[in-house]
Short mmCIF file of C-alpha atoms and ligand atoms in Angstrom, two decimals:
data_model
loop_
_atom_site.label_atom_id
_atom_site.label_comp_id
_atom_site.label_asym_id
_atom_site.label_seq_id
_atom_site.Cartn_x
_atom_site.Cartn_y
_atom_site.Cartn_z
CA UNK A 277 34.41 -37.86 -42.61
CA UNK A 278 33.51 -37.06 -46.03
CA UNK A 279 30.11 -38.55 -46.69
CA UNK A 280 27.93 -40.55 -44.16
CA UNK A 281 24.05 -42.68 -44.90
CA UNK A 282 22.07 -41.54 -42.35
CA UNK A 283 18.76 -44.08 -42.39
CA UNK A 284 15.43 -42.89 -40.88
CA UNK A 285 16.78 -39.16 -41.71
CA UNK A 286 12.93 -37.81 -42.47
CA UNK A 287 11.68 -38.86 -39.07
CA UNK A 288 12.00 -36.33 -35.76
CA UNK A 289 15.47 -36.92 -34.66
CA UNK A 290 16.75 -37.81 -38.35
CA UNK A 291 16.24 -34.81 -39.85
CA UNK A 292 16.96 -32.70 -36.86
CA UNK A 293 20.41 -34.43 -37.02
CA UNK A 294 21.06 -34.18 -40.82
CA UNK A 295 20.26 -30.50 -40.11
CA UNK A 296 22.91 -30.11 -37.99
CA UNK A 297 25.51 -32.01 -39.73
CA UNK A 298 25.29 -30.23 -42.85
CA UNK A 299 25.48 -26.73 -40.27
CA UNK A 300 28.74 -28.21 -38.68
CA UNK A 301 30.83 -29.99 -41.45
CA UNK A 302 30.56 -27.85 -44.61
CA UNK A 303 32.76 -30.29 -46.29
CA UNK A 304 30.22 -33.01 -45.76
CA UNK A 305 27.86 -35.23 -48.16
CA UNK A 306 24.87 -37.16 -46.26
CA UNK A 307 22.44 -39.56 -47.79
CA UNK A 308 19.33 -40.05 -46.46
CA UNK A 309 17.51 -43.53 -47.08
CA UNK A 310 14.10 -43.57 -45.51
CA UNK A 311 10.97 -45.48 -46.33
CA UNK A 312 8.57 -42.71 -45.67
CA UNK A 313 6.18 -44.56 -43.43
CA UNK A 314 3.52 -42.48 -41.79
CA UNK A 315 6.33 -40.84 -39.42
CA UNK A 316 8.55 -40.18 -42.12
CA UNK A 317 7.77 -36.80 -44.20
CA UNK A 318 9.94 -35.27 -46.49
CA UNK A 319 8.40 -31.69 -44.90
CA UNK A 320 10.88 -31.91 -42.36
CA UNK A 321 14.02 -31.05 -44.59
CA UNK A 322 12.13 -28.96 -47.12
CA UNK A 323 14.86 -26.35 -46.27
CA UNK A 324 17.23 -28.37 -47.30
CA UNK A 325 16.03 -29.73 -50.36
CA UNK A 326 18.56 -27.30 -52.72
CA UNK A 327 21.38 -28.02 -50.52
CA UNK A 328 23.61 -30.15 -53.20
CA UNK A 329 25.49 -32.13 -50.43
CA UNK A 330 21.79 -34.29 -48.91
CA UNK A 331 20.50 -36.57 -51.41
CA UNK A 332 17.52 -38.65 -50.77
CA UNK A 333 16.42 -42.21 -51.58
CA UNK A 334 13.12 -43.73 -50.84
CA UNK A 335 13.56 -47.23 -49.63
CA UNK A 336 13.37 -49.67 -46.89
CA UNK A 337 16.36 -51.22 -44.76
CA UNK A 338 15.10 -54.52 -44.84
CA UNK A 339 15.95 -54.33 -48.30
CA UNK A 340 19.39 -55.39 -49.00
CA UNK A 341 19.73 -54.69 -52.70
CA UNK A 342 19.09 -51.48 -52.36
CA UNK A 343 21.36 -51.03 -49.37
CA UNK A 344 23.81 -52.92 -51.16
CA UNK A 345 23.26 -50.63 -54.64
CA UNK A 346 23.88 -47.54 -52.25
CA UNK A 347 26.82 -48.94 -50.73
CA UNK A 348 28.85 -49.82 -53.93
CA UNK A 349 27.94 -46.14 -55.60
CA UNK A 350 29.17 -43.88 -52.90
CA UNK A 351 32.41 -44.04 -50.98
CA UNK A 352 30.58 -44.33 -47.14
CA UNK A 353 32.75 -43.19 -43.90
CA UNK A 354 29.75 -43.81 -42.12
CA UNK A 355 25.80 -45.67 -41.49
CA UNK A 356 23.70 -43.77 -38.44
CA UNK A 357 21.04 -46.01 -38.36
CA UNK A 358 17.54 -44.25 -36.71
CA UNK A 359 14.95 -46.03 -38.99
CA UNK A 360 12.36 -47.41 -36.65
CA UNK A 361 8.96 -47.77 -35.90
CA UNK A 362 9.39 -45.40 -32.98
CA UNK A 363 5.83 -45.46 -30.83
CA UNK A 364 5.04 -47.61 -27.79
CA UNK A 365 1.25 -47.34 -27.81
CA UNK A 366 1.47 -48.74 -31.84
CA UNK A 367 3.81 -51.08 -30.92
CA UNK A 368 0.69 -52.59 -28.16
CA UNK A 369 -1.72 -52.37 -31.02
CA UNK A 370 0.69 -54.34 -33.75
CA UNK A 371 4.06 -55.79 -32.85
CA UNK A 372 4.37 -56.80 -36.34
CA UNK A 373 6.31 -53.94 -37.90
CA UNK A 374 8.47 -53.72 -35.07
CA UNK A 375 10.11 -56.68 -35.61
CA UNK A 376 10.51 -56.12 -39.00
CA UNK A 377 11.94 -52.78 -39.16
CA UNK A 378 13.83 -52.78 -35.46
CA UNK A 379 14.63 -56.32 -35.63
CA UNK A 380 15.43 -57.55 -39.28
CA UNK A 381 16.03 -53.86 -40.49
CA UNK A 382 18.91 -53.30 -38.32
CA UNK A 383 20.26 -57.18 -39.12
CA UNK A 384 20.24 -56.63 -43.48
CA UNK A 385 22.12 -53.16 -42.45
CA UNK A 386 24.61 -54.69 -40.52
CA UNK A 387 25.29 -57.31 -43.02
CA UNK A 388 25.59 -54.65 -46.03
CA UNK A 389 28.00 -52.68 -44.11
CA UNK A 390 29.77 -55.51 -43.27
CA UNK A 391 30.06 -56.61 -46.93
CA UNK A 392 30.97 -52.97 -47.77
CA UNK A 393 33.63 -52.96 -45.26
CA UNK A 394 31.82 -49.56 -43.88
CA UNK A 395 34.44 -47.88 -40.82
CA UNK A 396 31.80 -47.02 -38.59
CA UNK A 397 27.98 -47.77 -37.43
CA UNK A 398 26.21 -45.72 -35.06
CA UNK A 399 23.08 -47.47 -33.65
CA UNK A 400 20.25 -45.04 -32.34
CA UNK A 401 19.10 -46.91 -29.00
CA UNK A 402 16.90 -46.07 -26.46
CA UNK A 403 17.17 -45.69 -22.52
CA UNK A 404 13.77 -47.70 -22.54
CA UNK A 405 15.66 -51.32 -23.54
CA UNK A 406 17.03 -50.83 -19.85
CA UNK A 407 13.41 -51.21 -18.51
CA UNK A 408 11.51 -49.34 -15.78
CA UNK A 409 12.87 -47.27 -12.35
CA UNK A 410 11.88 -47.10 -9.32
CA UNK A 411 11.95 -43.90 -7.30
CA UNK A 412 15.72 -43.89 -7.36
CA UNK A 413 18.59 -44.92 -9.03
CA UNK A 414 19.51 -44.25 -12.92
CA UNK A 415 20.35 -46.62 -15.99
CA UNK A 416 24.12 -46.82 -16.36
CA UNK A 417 25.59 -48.81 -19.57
CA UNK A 418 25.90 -51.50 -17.52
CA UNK A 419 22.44 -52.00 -16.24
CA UNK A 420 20.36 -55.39 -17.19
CA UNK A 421 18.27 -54.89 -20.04
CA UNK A 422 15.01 -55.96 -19.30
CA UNK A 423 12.82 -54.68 -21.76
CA UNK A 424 9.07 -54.11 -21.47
CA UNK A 425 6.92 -53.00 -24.37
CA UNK A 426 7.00 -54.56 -27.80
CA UNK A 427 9.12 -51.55 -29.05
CA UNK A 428 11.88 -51.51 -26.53
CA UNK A 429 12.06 -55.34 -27.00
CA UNK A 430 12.82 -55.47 -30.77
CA UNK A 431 15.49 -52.40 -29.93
CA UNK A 432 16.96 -54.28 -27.25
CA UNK A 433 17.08 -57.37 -30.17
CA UNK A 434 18.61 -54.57 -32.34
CA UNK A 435 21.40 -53.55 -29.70
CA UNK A 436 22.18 -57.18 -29.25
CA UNK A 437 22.58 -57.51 -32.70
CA UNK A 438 24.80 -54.73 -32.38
CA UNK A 439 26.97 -56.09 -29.63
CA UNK A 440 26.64 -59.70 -31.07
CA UNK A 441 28.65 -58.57 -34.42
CA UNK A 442 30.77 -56.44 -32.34
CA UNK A 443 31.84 -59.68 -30.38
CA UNK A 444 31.89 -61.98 -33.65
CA UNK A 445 32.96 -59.54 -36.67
CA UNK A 446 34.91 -57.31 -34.73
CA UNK A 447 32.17 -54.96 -36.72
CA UNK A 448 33.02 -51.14 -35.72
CA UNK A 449 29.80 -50.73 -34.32
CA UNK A 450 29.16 -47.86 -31.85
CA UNK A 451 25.37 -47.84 -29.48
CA UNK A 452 23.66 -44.69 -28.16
CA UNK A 453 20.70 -44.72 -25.63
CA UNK A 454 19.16 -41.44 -25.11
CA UNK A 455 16.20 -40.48 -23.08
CA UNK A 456 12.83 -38.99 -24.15
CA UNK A 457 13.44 -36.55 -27.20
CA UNK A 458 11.34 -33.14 -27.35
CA UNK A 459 11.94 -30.30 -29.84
CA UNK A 460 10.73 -29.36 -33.64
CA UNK A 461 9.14 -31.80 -36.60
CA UNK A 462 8.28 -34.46 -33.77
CA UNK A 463 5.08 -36.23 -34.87
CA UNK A 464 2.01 -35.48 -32.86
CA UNK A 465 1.46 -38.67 -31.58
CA UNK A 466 4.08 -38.36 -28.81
CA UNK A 467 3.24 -36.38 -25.92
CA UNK A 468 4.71 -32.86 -26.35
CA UNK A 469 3.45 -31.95 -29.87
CA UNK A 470 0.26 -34.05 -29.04
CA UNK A 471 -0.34 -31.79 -25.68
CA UNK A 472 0.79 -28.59 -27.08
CA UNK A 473 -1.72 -29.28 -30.68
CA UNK A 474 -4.76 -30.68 -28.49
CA UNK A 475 -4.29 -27.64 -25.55
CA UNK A 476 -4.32 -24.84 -28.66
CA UNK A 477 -7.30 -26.16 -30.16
CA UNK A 478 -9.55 -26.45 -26.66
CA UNK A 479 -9.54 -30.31 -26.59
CA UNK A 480 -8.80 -32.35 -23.92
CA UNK A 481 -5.11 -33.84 -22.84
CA UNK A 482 -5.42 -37.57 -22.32
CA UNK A 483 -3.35 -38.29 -19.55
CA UNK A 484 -2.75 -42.02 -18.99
CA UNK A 485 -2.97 -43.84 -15.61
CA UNK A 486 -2.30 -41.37 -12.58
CA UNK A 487 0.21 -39.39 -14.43
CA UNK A 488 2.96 -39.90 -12.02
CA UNK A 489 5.05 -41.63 -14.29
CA UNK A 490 8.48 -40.02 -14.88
CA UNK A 491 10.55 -39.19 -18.03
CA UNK A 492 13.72 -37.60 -18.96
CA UNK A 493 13.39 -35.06 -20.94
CA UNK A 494 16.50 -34.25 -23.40
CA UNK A 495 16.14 -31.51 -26.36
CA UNK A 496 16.67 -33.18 -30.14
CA UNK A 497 19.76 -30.89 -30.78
CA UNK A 498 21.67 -32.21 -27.18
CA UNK A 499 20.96 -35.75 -29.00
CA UNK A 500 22.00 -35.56 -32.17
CA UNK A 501 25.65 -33.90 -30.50
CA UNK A 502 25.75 -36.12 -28.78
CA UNK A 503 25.54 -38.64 -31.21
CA UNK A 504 27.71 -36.94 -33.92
CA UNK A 505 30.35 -36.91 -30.59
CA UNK A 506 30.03 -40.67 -30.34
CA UNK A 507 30.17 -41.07 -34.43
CA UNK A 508 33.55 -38.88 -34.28
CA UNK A 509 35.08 -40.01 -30.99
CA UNK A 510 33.75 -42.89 -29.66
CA UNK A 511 35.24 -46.14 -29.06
CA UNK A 512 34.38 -49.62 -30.97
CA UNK A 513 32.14 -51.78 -29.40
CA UNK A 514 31.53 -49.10 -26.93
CA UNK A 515 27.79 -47.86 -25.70
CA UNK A 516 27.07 -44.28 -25.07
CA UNK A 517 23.66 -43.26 -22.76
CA UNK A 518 22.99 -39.51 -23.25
CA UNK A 519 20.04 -37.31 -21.10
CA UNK A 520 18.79 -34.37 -20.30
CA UNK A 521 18.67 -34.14 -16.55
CA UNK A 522 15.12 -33.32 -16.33
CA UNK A 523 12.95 -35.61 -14.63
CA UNK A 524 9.54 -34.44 -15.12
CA UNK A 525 5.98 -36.15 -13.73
CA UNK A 526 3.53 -36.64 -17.14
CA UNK A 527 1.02 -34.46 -14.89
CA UNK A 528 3.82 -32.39 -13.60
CA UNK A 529 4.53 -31.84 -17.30
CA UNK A 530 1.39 -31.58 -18.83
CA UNK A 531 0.85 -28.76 -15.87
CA UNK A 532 3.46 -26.64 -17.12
CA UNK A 533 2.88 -27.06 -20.82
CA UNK A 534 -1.25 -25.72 -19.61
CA UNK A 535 0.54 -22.53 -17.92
CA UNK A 536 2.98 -21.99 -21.19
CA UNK A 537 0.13 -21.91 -23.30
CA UNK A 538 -2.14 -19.52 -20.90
CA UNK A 539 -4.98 -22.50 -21.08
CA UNK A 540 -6.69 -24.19 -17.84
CA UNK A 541 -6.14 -27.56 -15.77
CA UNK A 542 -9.34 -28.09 -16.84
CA UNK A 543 -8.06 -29.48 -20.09
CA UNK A 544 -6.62 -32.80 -18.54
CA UNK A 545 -8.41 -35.93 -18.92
CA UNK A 546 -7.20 -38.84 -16.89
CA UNK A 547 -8.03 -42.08 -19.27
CA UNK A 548 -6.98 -45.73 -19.11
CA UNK A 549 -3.22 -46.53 -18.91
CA UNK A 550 -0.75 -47.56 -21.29
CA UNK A 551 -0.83 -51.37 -20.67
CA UNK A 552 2.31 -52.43 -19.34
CA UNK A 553 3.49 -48.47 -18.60
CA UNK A 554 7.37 -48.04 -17.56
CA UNK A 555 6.99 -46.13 -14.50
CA UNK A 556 10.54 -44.25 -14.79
CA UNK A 557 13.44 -43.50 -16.87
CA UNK A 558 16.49 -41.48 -15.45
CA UNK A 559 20.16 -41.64 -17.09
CA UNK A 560 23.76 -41.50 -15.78
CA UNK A 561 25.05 -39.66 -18.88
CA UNK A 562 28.66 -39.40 -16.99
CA UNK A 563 30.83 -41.70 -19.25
CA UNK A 564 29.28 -39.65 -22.77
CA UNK A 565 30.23 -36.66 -20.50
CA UNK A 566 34.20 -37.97 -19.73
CA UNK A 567 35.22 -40.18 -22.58
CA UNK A 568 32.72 -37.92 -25.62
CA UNK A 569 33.35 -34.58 -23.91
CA UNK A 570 29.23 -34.14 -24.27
CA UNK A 571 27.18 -32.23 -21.95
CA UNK A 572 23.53 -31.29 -22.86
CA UNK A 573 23.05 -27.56 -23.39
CA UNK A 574 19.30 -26.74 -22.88
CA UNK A 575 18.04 -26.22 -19.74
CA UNK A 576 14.19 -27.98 -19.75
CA UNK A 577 12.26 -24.38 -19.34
CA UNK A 578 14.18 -22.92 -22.14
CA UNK A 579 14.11 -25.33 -24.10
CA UNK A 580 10.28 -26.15 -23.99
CA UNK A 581 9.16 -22.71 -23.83
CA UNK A 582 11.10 -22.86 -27.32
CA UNK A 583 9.74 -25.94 -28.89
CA UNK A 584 6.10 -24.52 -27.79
CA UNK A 585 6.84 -21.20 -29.97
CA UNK A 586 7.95 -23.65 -32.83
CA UNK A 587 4.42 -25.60 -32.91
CA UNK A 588 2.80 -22.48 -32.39
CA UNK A 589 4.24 -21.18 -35.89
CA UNK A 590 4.54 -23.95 -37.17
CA UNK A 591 0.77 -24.97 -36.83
CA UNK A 592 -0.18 -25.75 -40.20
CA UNK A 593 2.75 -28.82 -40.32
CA UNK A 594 0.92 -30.55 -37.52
CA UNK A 595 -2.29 -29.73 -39.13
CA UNK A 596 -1.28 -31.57 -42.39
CA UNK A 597 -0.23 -34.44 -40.36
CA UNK A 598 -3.30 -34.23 -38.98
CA UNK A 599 -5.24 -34.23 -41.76
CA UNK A 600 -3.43 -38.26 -43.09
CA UNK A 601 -3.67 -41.47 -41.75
CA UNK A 602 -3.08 -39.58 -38.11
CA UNK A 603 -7.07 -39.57 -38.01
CA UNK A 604 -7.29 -43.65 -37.82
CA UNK A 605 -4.74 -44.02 -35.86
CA UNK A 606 -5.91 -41.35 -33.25
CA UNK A 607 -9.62 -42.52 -33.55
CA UNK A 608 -8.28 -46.40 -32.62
CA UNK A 609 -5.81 -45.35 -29.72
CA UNK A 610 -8.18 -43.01 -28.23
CA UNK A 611 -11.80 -44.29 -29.09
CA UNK A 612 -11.43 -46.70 -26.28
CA UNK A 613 -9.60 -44.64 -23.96
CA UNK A 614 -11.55 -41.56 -23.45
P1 LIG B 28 10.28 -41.23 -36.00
O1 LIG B 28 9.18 -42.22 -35.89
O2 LIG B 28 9.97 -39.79 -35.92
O3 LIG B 28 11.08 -41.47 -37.38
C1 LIG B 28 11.40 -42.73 -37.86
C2 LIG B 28 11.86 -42.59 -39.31
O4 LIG B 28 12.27 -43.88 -39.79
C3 LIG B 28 10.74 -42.10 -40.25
O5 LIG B 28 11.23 -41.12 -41.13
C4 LIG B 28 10.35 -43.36 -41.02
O6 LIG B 28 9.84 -43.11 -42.32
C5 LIG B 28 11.68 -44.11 -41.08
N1 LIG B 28 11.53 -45.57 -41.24
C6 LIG B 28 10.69 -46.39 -40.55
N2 LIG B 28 10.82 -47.66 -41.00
C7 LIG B 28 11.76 -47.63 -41.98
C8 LIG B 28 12.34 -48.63 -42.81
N3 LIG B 28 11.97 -49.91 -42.74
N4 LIG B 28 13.29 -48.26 -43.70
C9 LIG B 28 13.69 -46.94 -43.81
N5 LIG B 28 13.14 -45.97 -43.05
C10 LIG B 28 12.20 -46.30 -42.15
O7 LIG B 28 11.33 -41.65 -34.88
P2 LIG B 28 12.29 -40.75 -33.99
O8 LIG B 28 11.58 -40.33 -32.77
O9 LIG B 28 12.95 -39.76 -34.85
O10 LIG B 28 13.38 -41.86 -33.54
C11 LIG B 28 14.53 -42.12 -34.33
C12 LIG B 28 15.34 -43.20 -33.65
O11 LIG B 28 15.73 -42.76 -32.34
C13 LIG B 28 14.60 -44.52 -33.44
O12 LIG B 28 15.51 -45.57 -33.67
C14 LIG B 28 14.18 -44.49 -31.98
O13 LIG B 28 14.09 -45.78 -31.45
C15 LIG B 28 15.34 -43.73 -31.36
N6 LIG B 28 15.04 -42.96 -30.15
C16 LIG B 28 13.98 -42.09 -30.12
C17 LIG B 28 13.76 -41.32 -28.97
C18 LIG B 28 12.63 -40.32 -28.90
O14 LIG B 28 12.38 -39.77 -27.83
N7 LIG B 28 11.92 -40.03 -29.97
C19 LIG B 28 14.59 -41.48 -27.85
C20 LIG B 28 15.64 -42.41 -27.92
C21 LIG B 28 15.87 -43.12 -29.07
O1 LIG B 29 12.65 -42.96 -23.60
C1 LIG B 29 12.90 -42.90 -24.96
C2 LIG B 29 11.63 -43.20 -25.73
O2 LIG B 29 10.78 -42.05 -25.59
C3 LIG B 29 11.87 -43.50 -27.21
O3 LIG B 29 12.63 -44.69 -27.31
C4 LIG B 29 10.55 -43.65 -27.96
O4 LIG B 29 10.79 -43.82 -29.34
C5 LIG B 29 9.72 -42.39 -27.75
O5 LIG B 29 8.46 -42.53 -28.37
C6 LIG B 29 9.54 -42.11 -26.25
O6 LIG B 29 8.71 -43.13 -25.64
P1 LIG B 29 7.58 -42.79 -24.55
O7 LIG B 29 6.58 -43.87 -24.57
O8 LIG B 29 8.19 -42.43 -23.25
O9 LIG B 29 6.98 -41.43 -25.21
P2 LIG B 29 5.47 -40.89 -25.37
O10 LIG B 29 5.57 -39.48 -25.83
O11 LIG B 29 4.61 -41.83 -26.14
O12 LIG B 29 4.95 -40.88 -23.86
C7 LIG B 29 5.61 -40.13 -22.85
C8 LIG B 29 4.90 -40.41 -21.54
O13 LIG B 29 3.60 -39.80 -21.59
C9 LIG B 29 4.66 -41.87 -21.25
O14 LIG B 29 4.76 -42.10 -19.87
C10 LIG B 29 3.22 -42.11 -21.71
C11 LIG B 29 2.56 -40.78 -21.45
N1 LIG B 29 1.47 -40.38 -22.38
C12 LIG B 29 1.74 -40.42 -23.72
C13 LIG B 29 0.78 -40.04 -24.62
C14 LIG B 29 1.05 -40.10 -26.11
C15 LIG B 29 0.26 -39.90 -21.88
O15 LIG B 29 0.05 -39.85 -20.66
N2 LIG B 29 -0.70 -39.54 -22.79
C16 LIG B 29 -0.50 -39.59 -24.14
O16 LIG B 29 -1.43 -39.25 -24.91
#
């Protein structure tokens, strides 16, 4: 592969894989087309920025002219599409961008690469379009999807896009549904960074409902291998689920990110639950193992007691985050909580 457009590549994951990509394939030229919403921040590559091979556009991928103006100029092996509007609790409060970015974003990118006669797609999916565990058992490609929160529905609409031009175009379109993401540049709205900024500066950890709801924690570099696996050796039409193999409580979580940090329980604040809250994700991540040759590398300890020394010198990117339309948002997802 000689040059691929990654979409979405100043969010978390984005620019943690574009990072590794240009590490890995020194031969390599990526494009990054993101719209720079509120998650999106140009910050995240700043190392990058002289690095001749990563150009970057500003735009939106519901816009097909400009996808289209992109995809006549430069000779594309390759679209990994993770533009999104990526947060559950903001997809509660307003569905509305959701639909348009998950939903009709992914549909005008299909189309273009269609037109373009692009080799490969790579959809960035989610293990929540598969719906809520109980206390045993783990999502499999084949289970039902049976979204439950206006963000895993328009992905699930996304993936069935997906499979839907698979089935019709015979469009060589691969999915990947990965489990919850921690590491560096993640935007404190999502637990981790959220936990680990609120716990440093004294202020309380709002912990929703009981707390005993379970995630799977994978680190951002297993994911993006294991998505640049699937983009090199996966099969057409084909789905790949990737996790981390650490099932963590929120409280049991938020527990050990207190003792990490050397601050007390006293911290955590039960408040009102997420409305509608998944109760558990787990993943069977054997077919990325066999068919990809994946296996995640990080053990959960490691890994976290890693991302924690990353926010901790890294403070002042969280507080300039802080500092932007964060405050609203934070103010109206909290006000009515704590
Ligand atoms: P993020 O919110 O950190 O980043 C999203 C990026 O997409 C931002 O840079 C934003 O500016 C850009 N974007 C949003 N709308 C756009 C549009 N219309 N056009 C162009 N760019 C746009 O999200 P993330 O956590 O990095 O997630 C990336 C992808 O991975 C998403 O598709 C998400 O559903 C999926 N995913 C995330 C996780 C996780 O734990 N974070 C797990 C599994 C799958
Ligand atoms: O599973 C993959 C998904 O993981 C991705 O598709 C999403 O894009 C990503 O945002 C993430 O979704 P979650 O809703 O699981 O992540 P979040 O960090 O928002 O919440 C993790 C858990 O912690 C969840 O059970 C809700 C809870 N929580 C979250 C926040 C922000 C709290 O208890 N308090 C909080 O303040």
């Amino acid at each position: 592969m000689k040059c691929i457009m990654v979409t979405g590549g100043c969010g978390f994951i984005g620019s943690n894989f574009i990072r590794l990509m240009l590490d890995s394939y020194p031969e390599l030229s990526i494009i990054n087309l993101d719209k720079l919403t509120y998650a999106g921040n140009l910050e995240n590559l700043a190392d990058r920025k002289d690095d001749p091979r990563l150009s970057f556009r500003k735009g939106d991928i519901c816009k097909r002219e400009l996808i289209d103006d992109i995809l006549q100029h430069a000779d594309v092996d390759a679209v990994v599409n993770f533009a999104a509007e990526s947060h559950v609790d903001r997809s509660i409060l307003d569905s509305g961008p959701f639909v348009q970015t998950n939903i009709v974003g992914t549909q005008v990118l299909l189309d273009a690469c269609r037109a373009a006669k692009i080799p490969r797609y790579l959809q960035v999916s989610t293990d929540e379009v598969y719906g809520s565990l109980g206390a045993e058992g783990f999502f499999t490609e084949d289970t039902p999807l049976a979204p439950n929160s206006p963000y895993s529905a328009c992905k699930t609409s996304a993936d069935l896009l997906v499979r839907a031009y698979v089935h019709t175009y015979g469009f060589p379109a691969i999915t990947t549904r990965c489990s919850n993401n921690y590491g560096p540049y993640q935007f404190p709205e999502k637990l981790i960074p959220l936990f680990i900024s609120n716990a440093t500066n004294d202020q309380s950890l709002p912990v929703y409902g009981t707390g005993e709801n379970v995630r799977d924690w994978i680190h951002v570099e297993d994911h993006c291998r294991g998505i640049d696996a699937a983009l090199r050796k996966g099969e057409e039409g084909e789905i790949y689920n990737f996790g981390g193999n650490a099932e963590m409580t929120n409280i049991g979580l938020t527990k050990l990110l207190l003792e990490l940090l050397g601050k007390p329980d006293t911290l955590i604040k039960y408040v009102k639950d997420r409305p509608g809250h998944d109760m558990r994700y787990a993943i069977d991540a054997s077919k990325a193992k066999e068919k990809l040759g994946w296996t995640p590398t990080y053990s959960f300890r490691e890994g976290l007691q890693e991302t924690i020394d990353w926010y901790l010198s890294n403070s002042e990117w969280i507080e300039r985050i802080k500092s932007g339309e964060y405050l609203s948002y934070y103010e109206t997802q909290y006000g009515s909580r704590l």
